[in-house]
Tab-separated table of C-alpha atoms in Angstrom:
chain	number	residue	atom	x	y	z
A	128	UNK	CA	0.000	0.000	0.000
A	129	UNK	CA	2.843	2.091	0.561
A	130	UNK	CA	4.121	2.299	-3.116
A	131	UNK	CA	0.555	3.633	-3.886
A	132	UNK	CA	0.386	6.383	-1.239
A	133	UNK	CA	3.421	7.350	-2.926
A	134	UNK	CA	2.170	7.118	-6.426
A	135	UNK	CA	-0.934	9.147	-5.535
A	136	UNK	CA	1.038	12.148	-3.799
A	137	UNK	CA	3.242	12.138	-7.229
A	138	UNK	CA	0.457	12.565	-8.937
A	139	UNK	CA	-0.903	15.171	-6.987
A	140	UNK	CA	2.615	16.749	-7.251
A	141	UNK	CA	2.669	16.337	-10.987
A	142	UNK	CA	-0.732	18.158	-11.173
A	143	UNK	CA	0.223	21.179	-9.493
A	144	UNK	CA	3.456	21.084	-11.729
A	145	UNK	CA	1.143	22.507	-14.147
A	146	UNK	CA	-1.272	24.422	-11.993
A	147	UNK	CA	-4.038	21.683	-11.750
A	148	UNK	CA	-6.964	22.555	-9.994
A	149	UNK	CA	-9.634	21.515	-7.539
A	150	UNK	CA	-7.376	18.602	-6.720
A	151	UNK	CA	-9.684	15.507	-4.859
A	152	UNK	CA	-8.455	12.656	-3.845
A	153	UNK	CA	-11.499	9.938	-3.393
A	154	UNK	CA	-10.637	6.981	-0.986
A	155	UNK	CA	-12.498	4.032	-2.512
A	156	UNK	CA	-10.696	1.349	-0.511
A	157	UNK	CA	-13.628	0.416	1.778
A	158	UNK	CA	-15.792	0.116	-1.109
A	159	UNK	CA	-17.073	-3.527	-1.836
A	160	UNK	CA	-16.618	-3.768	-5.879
A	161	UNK	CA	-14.764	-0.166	-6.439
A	162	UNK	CA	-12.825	-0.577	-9.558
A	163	UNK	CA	-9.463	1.209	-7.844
A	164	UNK	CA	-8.328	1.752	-4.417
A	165	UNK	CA	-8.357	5.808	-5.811
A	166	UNK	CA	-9.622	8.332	-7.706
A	167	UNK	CA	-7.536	11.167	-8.526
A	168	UNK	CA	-9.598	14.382	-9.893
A	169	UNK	CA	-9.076	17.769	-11.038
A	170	UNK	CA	-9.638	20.004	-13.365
A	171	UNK	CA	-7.228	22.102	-16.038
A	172	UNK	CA	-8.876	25.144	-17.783
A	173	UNK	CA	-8.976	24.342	-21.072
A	174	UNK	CA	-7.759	21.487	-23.248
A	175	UNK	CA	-4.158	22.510	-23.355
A	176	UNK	CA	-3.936	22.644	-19.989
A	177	UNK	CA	-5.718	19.101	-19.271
A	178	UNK	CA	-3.454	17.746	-21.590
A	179	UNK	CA	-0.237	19.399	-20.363
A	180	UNK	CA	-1.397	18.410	-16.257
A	181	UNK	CA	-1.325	14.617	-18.331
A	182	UNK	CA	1.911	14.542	-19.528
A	183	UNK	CA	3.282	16.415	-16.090
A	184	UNK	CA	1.419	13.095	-14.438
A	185	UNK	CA	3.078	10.742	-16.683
A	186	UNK	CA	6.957	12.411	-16.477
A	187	UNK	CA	6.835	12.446	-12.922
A	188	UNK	CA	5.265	8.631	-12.248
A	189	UNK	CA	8.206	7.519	-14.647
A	190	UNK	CA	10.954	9.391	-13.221
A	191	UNK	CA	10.026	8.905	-9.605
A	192	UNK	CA	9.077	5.533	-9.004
A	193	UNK	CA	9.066	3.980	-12.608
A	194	UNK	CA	5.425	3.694	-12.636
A	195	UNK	CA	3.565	3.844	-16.562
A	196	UNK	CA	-0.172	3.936	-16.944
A	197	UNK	CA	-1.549	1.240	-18.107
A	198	UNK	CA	-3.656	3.006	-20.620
A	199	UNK	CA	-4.824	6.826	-21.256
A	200	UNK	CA	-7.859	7.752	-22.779
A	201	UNK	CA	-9.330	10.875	-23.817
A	202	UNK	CA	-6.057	12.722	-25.155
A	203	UNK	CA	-7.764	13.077	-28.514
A	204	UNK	CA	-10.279	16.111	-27.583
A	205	UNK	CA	-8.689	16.355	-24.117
A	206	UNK	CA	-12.005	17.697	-21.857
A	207	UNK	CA	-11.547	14.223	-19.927
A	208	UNK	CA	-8.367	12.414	-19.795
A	209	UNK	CA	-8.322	9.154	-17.460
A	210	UNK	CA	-5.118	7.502	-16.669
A	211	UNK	CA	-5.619	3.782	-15.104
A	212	UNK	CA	-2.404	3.120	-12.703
A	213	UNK	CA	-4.235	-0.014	-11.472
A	214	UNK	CA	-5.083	0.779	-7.666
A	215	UNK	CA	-5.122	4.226	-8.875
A	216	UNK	CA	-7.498	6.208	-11.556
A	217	UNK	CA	-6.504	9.558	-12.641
A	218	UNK	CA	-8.873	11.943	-14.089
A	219	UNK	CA	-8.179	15.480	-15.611
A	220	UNK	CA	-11.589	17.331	-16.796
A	221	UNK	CA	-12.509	20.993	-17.766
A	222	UNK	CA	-14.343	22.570	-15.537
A	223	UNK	CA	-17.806	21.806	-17.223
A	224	UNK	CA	-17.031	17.882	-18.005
A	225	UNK	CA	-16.125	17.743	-14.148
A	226	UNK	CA	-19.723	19.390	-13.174
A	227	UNK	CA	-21.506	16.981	-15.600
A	228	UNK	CA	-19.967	13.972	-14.473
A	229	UNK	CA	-19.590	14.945	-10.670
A	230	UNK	CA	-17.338	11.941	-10.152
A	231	UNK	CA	-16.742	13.208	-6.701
A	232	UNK	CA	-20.046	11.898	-5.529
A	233	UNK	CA	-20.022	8.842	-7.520
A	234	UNK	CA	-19.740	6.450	-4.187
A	235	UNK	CA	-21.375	8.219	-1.416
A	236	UNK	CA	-19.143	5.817	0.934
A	237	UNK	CA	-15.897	7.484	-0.054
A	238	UNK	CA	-13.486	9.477	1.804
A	239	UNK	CA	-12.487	12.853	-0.130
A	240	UNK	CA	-9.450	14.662	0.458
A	241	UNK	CA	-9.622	18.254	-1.017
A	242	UNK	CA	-5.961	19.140	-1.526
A	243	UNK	CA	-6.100	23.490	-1.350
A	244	UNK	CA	-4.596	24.907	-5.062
A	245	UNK	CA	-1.265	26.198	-5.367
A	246	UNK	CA	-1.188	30.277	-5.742
């Protein structure tokens, strides 16, 4: 569990590389039949951006602990990106996409960390 704590707080550290925002960090471990142990969400704003918070993601996982996604989706129009890390989902929206699909509140059971943005 260890080597995941430490993959999520790279991500988070490879989000606010690039000024990520909104940064939530849903604890789905207690969940019977959650597909990850976490959710990581924010929000970029505008496609550049999302795109540019994914790469920042992906440099940092690799350098730092050697981890690679094992897929990304969503690069193509870059509104949602999700990057599957196994025990841990990544998801990069603009700020409309993340109202619509409110993945916050997806499991009521989870815990959310709110991490405050970077000035």
């Amino acid at each position: 569990m260890e080597q995941t704590t430490q993959l999520v707080e790279t991500i988070t550290k490879g989000i606010q590389e690039k000024k990520g925002q909104r940064i939530v960090i849903a604890d789905l471990k207690g969940i019977e039949g959650a597909i990850a142990h976490y959710f990581v969400i924010c929000q970029g704003n505008s496609p550049s951006q999302v795109e540019a918070i994914t790469e920042s993601i992906g440099d940092m996982a690799r350098e730092q602990l050697g981890e690679k996604p094992a897929r990304v989706v969503g690069l193509e129009n870059a509104v949602w990106v999700a990057m599957d890390y196994g025990d841990v989902l990544v998801h990069v929206f603009v700020p409309d996409m993340r109202t619509y699909y409110d993945l916050e509140h997806l499991w009521e059971d989870a815990e959310l960390k709110e991490i405050p943005d970077l000035d």
